[in-house]
C-alpha cells in the first residue's frame, strides 16, 4: 500500500510540519496506514524542536517524512509529488529497503533515509534537524552503495564519453589544469595532442558557459569547486 495523507490529530494517515514558531522545524508526515502515522506522531509531538501542522498546511513544510513498509509504486508517486515542492526536503522512514530502490530514491530527490527498526525518537529528531539544515542522512551501508553507484556511473557511462560528474568535461579539466601550471596555448596543444585552435575554442567555451572573465578566473573557479 502506498503512502496517503491525513492530519496531525490522527484522524487520517499524515501530519504536516514546516517552519514553526520559536525556531521549531515544521514537518509533514505521510504514512501508509493509521498505525504508522500514530506511531510517528507520538515520537515527534512531544519534542519542543518540532511543530506538527494540519494536512491543509503541509505544503509549507520544511521537512516531509514518508513512512512506509517498502518503496512501492504509490510511494514513488508520492515522492515525485513532494519533489515538486522545492521548499520542502523529503526523508524516507522505511521498513525494508531493496537495493534496487537506491536509484529510485535518488531520482525522487529523497534527502535522508532511516530504517524503521532504527527510528527511535533521538534518531528521528536528528534526521529532521539535519534535513532542515540542508544535510543528508543515510545508513552506512546505503552510503557505501551510493558511492559505489556513483563510481560505476563515472566508470561505465561518463568516462567512455570523456565526461565527468562536474561541470567540466575531462578534456576541459585537463586544459584548465595545464593553464594553472603556467602552460601557454601552444604548449597545451602539444601536451594534449590538439590543435592550438581547438585549445582556444575549448577554453573559450568554458569561459562562456561558466561566465568567466579570463583564464585566471577559470583556474580560480575550477580550484574553488574542486574540479582540478
mmCIF file of C-alpha atoms in Angstrom:
data_model
loop_
_atom_site.group_PDB
_atom_site.id
_atom_site.type_symbol
_atom_site.label_atom_id
_atom_site.label_comp_id
_atom_site.label_asym_id
_atom_site.label_seq_id
_atom_site.Cartn_x
_atom_site.Cartn_y
_atom_site.Cartn_z
ATOM 1 C CA UNK A 1 0.000 0.000 0.000
ATOM 2 C CA UNK A 2 1.315 3.481 -0.869
ATOM 3 C CA UNK A 3 1.543 6.471 1.430
ATOM 4 C CA UNK A 4 -1.551 8.636 1.898
ATOM 5 C CA UNK A 5 -2.167 11.903 3.688
ATOM 6 C CA UNK A 6 -4.081 12.797 6.840
ATOM 7 C CA UNK A 7 -3.889 15.176 9.792
ATOM 8 C CA UNK A 8 -1.767 15.778 12.874
ATOM 9 C CA UNK A 9 -4.598 14.708 15.142
ATOM 10 C CA UNK A 10 -4.560 11.134 13.912
ATOM 11 C CA UNK A 11 -7.848 11.158 12.005
ATOM 12 C CA UNK A 12 -6.084 10.290 8.778
ATOM 13 C CA UNK A 13 -2.706 8.971 7.657
ATOM 14 C CA UNK A 14 -0.468 12.010 7.573
ATOM 15 C CA UNK A 15 0.597 15.058 9.525
ATOM 16 C CA UNK A 16 2.347 18.272 8.490
ATOM 17 C CA UNK A 17 5.420 20.206 9.693
ATOM 18 C CA UNK A 18 7.087 23.439 8.414
ATOM 19 C CA UNK A 19 8.960 26.446 9.824
ATOM 20 C CA UNK A 20 7.148 26.898 13.097
ATOM 21 C CA UNK A 21 7.173 29.383 15.904
ATOM 22 C CA UNK A 22 10.119 29.780 18.240
ATOM 23 C CA UNK A 23 12.581 28.370 15.706
ATOM 24 C CA UNK A 24 10.904 24.973 15.593
ATOM 25 C CA UNK A 25 11.003 22.809 12.481
ATOM 26 C CA UNK A 26 7.688 22.229 10.743
ATOM 27 C CA UNK A 27 7.346 18.657 9.459
ATOM 28 C CA UNK A 28 4.793 16.847 7.292
ATOM 29 C CA UNK A 29 4.343 13.136 7.956
ATOM 30 C CA UNK A 30 2.910 10.915 5.229
ATOM 31 C CA UNK A 31 2.211 7.343 6.379
ATOM 32 C CA UNK A 32 0.654 4.435 4.510
ATOM 33 C CA UNK A 33 -1.661 3.477 7.363
ATOM 34 C CA UNK A 34 -3.040 4.784 10.641
ATOM 35 C CA UNK A 35 -0.756 2.634 12.802
ATOM 36 C CA UNK A 36 2.402 4.021 11.204
ATOM 37 C CA UNK A 37 1.013 7.544 11.347
ATOM 38 C CA UNK A 38 0.096 7.310 15.015
ATOM 39 C CA UNK A 39 3.497 5.918 15.951
ATOM 40 C CA UNK A 40 5.364 8.640 14.076
ATOM 41 C CA UNK A 41 3.230 11.426 15.542
ATOM 42 C CA UNK A 42 3.741 10.005 19.030
ATOM 43 C CA UNK A 43 7.519 10.129 18.521
ATOM 44 C CA UNK A 44 7.538 13.729 17.273
ATOM 45 C CA UNK A 45 4.759 15.635 19.021
ATOM 46 C CA UNK A 46 6.396 15.747 22.469
ATOM 47 C CA UNK A 47 9.628 17.306 21.239
ATOM 48 C CA UNK A 48 9.943 21.094 21.531
ATOM 49 C CA UNK A 49 12.039 21.243 18.330
ATOM 50 C CA UNK A 50 9.092 20.040 16.234
ATOM 51 C CA UNK A 51 5.786 21.593 15.254
ATOM 52 C CA UNK A 52 3.200 19.312 13.648
ATOM 53 C CA UNK A 53 0.758 21.153 11.403
ATOM 54 C CA UNK A 54 -2.533 20.170 9.714
ATOM 55 C CA UNK A 55 -2.568 18.474 6.335
ATOM 56 C CA UNK A 56 -4.068 21.583 4.735
ATOM 57 C CA UNK A 57 -0.823 23.438 5.532
ATOM 58 C CA UNK A 58 1.546 20.621 4.579
ATOM 59 C CA UNK A 59 2.803 22.492 1.502
ATOM 60 C CA UNK A 60 4.638 24.921 3.783
ATOM 61 C CA UNK A 61 6.505 22.084 5.485
ATOM 62 C CA UNK A 62 10.241 22.463 5.834
ATOM 63 C CA UNK A 63 10.612 18.688 6.110
ATOM 64 C CA UNK A 64 8.341 15.917 4.833
ATOM 65 C CA UNK A 65 8.674 12.425 6.310
ATOM 66 C CA UNK A 66 7.313 9.495 4.310
ATOM 67 C CA UNK A 67 6.771 6.394 6.465
ATOM 68 C CA UNK A 68 6.196 3.109 4.616
ATOM 69 C CA UNK A 69 6.912 -0.605 4.796
ATOM 70 C CA UNK A 70 8.682 -0.565 1.432
ATOM 71 C CA UNK A 71 9.125 1.652 -1.617
ATOM 72 C CA UNK A 72 6.311 0.649 -3.983
ATOM 73 C CA UNK A 73 4.692 2.400 -6.956
ATOM 74 C CA UNK A 74 2.342 4.509 -4.821
ATOM 75 C CA UNK A 75 5.227 5.609 -2.627
ATOM 76 C CA UNK A 76 7.197 6.639 -5.722
ATOM 77 C CA UNK A 77 4.227 8.684 -6.942
ATOM 78 C CA UNK A 78 4.069 10.468 -3.592
ATOM 79 C CA UNK A 79 7.818 11.116 -3.563
ATOM 80 C CA UNK A 80 7.636 12.630 -7.049
ATOM 81 C CA UNK A 81 4.736 14.843 -5.945
ATOM 82 C CA UNK A 82 6.657 16.052 -2.897
ATOM 83 C CA UNK A 83 9.696 16.673 -5.080
ATOM 84 C CA UNK A 84 7.784 19.389 -6.930
ATOM 85 C CA UNK A 85 7.688 21.470 -3.740
ATOM 86 C CA UNK A 86 11.218 22.844 -3.780
ATOM 87 C CA UNK A 87 10.857 24.478 -0.347
ATOM 88 C CA UNK A 88 10.385 21.088 1.362
ATOM 89 C CA UNK A 89 13.020 18.366 1.796
ATOM 90 C CA UNK A 90 11.864 14.759 1.920
ATOM 91 C CA UNK A 91 13.043 11.978 4.211
ATOM 92 C CA UNK A 92 12.099 8.308 3.978
ATOM 93 C CA UNK A 93 11.456 6.089 7.020
ATOM 94 C CA UNK A 94 11.172 2.601 5.561
ATOM 95 C CA UNK A 95 10.781 -0.924 6.899
ATOM 96 C CA UNK A 96 12.502 -2.789 4.052
ATOM 97 C CA UNK A 97 14.823 -1.050 1.600
ATOM 98 C CA UNK A 98 15.646 -3.087 -1.503
ATOM 99 C CA UNK A 99 18.976 -2.408 -3.161
ATOM 100 C CA UNK A 100 17.184 -1.518 -6.386
ATOM 101 C CA UNK A 101 15.323 1.276 -4.597
ATOM 102 C CA UNK A 102 18.517 3.332 -4.297
ATOM 103 C CA UNK A 103 18.232 4.661 -7.849
ATOM 104 C CA UNK A 104 14.562 5.444 -7.267
ATOM 105 C CA UNK A 105 15.434 7.332 -4.093
ATOM 106 C CA UNK A 106 17.959 9.461 -5.980
ATOM 107 C CA UNK A 107 15.543 10.197 -8.825
ATOM 108 C CA UNK A 108 12.810 11.201 -6.359
ATOM 109 C CA UNK A 109 15.065 13.670 -4.556
ATOM 110 C CA UNK A 110 14.999 11.911 -1.179
ATOM 111 C CA UNK A 111 17.451 13.679 1.137
ATOM 112 C CA UNK A 112 17.563 11.182 4.011
ATOM 113 C CA UNK A 113 16.734 7.550 4.756
ATOM 114 C CA UNK A 114 16.149 5.858 8.117
ATOM 115 C CA UNK A 115 15.147 2.244 8.633
ATOM 116 C CA UNK A 116 12.039 1.900 10.768
ATOM 117 C CA UNK A 117 13.742 -0.606 13.041
ATOM 118 C CA UNK A 118 16.238 2.140 13.966
ATOM 119 C CA UNK A 119 13.716 5.001 14.107
ATOM 120 C CA UNK A 120 13.748 5.849 17.807
ATOM 121 C CA UNK A 121 12.925 9.372 18.898
ATOM 122 C CA UNK A 122 16.506 10.667 19.011
ATOM 123 C CA UNK A 123 17.331 9.367 15.524
ATOM 124 C CA UNK A 124 14.132 10.856 14.114
ATOM 125 C CA UNK A 125 14.889 14.250 15.614
ATOM 126 C CA UNK A 126 18.455 14.089 14.297
ATOM 127 C CA UNK A 127 17.088 13.242 10.849
ATOM 128 C CA UNK A 128 14.595 16.110 10.862
ATOM 129 C CA UNK A 129 17.084 18.709 12.133
ATOM 130 C CA UNK A 130 19.773 17.587 9.686
ATOM 131 C CA UNK A 131 17.373 17.890 6.756
ATOM 132 C CA UNK A 132 16.197 21.306 7.941
ATOM 133 C CA UNK A 133 19.872 22.373 7.901
ATOM 134 C CA UNK A 134 20.283 21.178 4.312
ATOM 135 C CA UNK A 135 22.152 17.978 5.217
ATOM 136 C CA UNK A 136 21.568 14.410 4.077
ATOM 137 C CA UNK A 137 21.385 11.303 6.249
ATOM 138 C CA UNK A 138 21.902 7.707 5.120
ATOM 139 C CA UNK A 139 22.602 4.415 6.907
ATOM 140 C CA UNK A 140 26.251 3.423 6.463
ATOM 141 C CA UNK A 141 25.522 0.510 4.124
ATOM 142 C CA UNK A 142 23.355 2.673 1.856
ATOM 143 C CA UNK A 143 26.031 5.374 1.762
ATOM 144 C CA UNK A 144 28.511 2.725 0.622
ATOM 145 C CA UNK A 145 26.107 1.557 -2.095
ATOM 146 C CA UNK A 146 25.542 5.154 -3.195
ATOM 147 C CA UNK A 147 29.276 5.777 -3.548
ATOM 148 C CA UNK A 148 29.640 2.526 -5.493
ATOM 149 C CA UNK A 149 26.744 3.617 -7.715
ATOM 150 C CA UNK A 150 28.362 6.979 -8.452
ATOM 151 C CA UNK A 151 31.718 5.320 -9.131
ATOM 152 C CA UNK A 152 30.089 2.837 -11.509
ATOM 153 C CA UNK A 153 28.264 5.662 -13.306
ATOM 154 C CA UNK A 154 31.517 7.557 -13.790
ATOM 155 C CA UNK A 155 33.405 4.457 -14.945
ATOM 156 C CA UNK A 156 30.845 2.862 -17.277
ATOM 157 C CA UNK A 157 28.847 5.815 -18.613
ATOM 158 C CA UNK A 158 30.784 9.061 -18.325
ATOM 159 C CA UNK A 159 34.432 8.057 -18.783
ATOM 160 C CA UNK A 160 33.864 6.460 -22.239
ATOM 161 C CA UNK A 161 32.320 9.767 -23.356
ATOM 162 C CA UNK A 162 35.050 11.933 -21.855
ATOM 163 C CA UNK A 163 32.606 13.371 -19.304
ATOM 164 C CA UNK A 164 32.722 13.817 -15.547
ATOM 165 C CA UNK A 165 30.201 14.448 -12.777
ATOM 166 C CA UNK A 166 31.495 18.003 -12.538
ATOM 167 C CA UNK A 167 30.580 20.958 -14.746
ATOM 168 C CA UNK A 168 33.696 20.282 -16.844
ATOM 169 C CA UNK A 169 34.444 17.508 -19.290
ATOM 170 C CA UNK A 170 37.643 15.543 -18.792
ATOM 171 C CA UNK A 171 39.251 17.442 -21.695
ATOM 172 C CA UNK A 172 38.231 20.826 -20.299
ATOM 173 C CA UNK A 173 39.507 19.982 -16.828
ATOM 174 C CA UNK A 174 42.860 18.823 -18.249
ATOM 175 C CA UNK A 175 43.342 22.005 -20.250
ATOM 176 C CA UNK A 176 42.500 24.262 -17.308
ATOM 177 C CA UNK A 177 44.855 22.236 -15.117
ATOM 178 C CA UNK A 178 47.633 22.893 -17.625
ATOM 179 C CA UNK A 179 46.753 26.609 -17.655
ATOM 180 C CA UNK A 180 47.041 26.596 -13.846
ATOM 181 C CA UNK A 181 50.556 25.155 -14.222
ATOM 182 C CA UNK A 182 51.614 28.065 -16.419
ATOM 183 C CA UNK A 183 51.495 26.498 -19.876
ATOM 184 C CA UNK A 184 50.537 28.690 -22.841
ATOM 185 C CA UNK A 185 48.236 27.712 -25.697
ATOM 186 C CA UNK A 186 50.965 26.194 -27.884
ATOM 187 C CA UNK A 187 52.339 24.096 -25.009
ATOM 188 C CA UNK A 188 48.865 22.864 -24.039
ATOM 189 C CA UNK A 189 48.240 21.900 -27.670
ATOM 190 C CA UNK A 190 51.432 19.820 -27.763
ATOM 191 C CA UNK A 191 50.713 18.095 -24.449
ATOM 192 C CA UNK A 192 47.099 17.238 -25.291
ATOM 193 C CA UNK A 193 47.673 16.476 -28.996
ATOM 194 C CA UNK A 194 45.046 19.011 -30.026
ATOM 195 C CA UNK A 195 45.495 21.998 -32.334
ATOM 196 C CA UNK A 196 46.011 25.441 -30.864
ATOM 197 C CA UNK A 197 42.680 26.431 -32.381
ATOM 198 C CA UNK A 198 40.937 23.603 -30.509
ATOM 199 C CA UNK A 199 42.592 24.595 -27.235
ATOM 200 C CA UNK A 200 41.444 28.191 -27.679
ATOM 201 C CA UNK A 201 37.911 27.058 -28.568
ATOM 202 C CA UNK A 202 37.686 24.734 -25.559
ATOM 203 C CA UNK A 203 38.873 27.393 -23.118
ATOM 204 C CA UNK A 204 36.569 29.970 -24.686
ATOM 205 C CA UNK A 205 33.612 27.573 -24.372
ATOM 206 C CA UNK A 206 34.346 27.024 -20.672
ATOM 207 C CA UNK A 207 34.653 30.761 -20.032
ATOM 208 C CA UNK A 208 31.400 31.491 -21.875
ATOM 209 C CA UNK A 209 29.409 28.660 -20.253
ATOM 210 C CA UNK A 210 30.522 29.492 -16.717
ATOM 211 C CA UNK A 211 30.570 33.288 -17.233
ATOM 212 C CA UNK A 212 34.299 33.577 -16.507
ATOM 213 C CA UNK A 213 36.281 36.690 -17.399
ATOM 214 C CA UNK A 214 39.626 35.161 -18.377
ATOM 215 C CA UNK A 215 41.909 32.146 -17.909
ATOM 216 C CA UNK A 216 42.952 33.170 -14.413
ATOM 217 C CA UNK A 217 39.297 33.389 -13.436
ATOM 218 C CA UNK A 218 38.710 29.934 -14.964
ATOM 219 C CA UNK A 219 41.561 28.438 -12.951
ATOM 220 C CA UNK A 220 40.302 30.048 -9.749
ATOM 221 C CA UNK A 221 36.773 28.787 -10.381
ATOM 222 C CA UNK A 222 37.955 25.237 -11.079
ATOM 223 C CA UNK A 223 40.115 25.146 -7.960
ATOM 224 C CA UNK A 224 37.419 26.570 -5.662
ATOM 225 C CA UNK A 225 34.937 23.967 -6.865
ATOM 226 C CA UNK A 226 37.379 21.066 -6.712
ATOM 227 C CA UNK A 227 37.250 20.478 -10.476
ATOM 228 C CA UNK A 228 41.014 20.269 -10.900
#
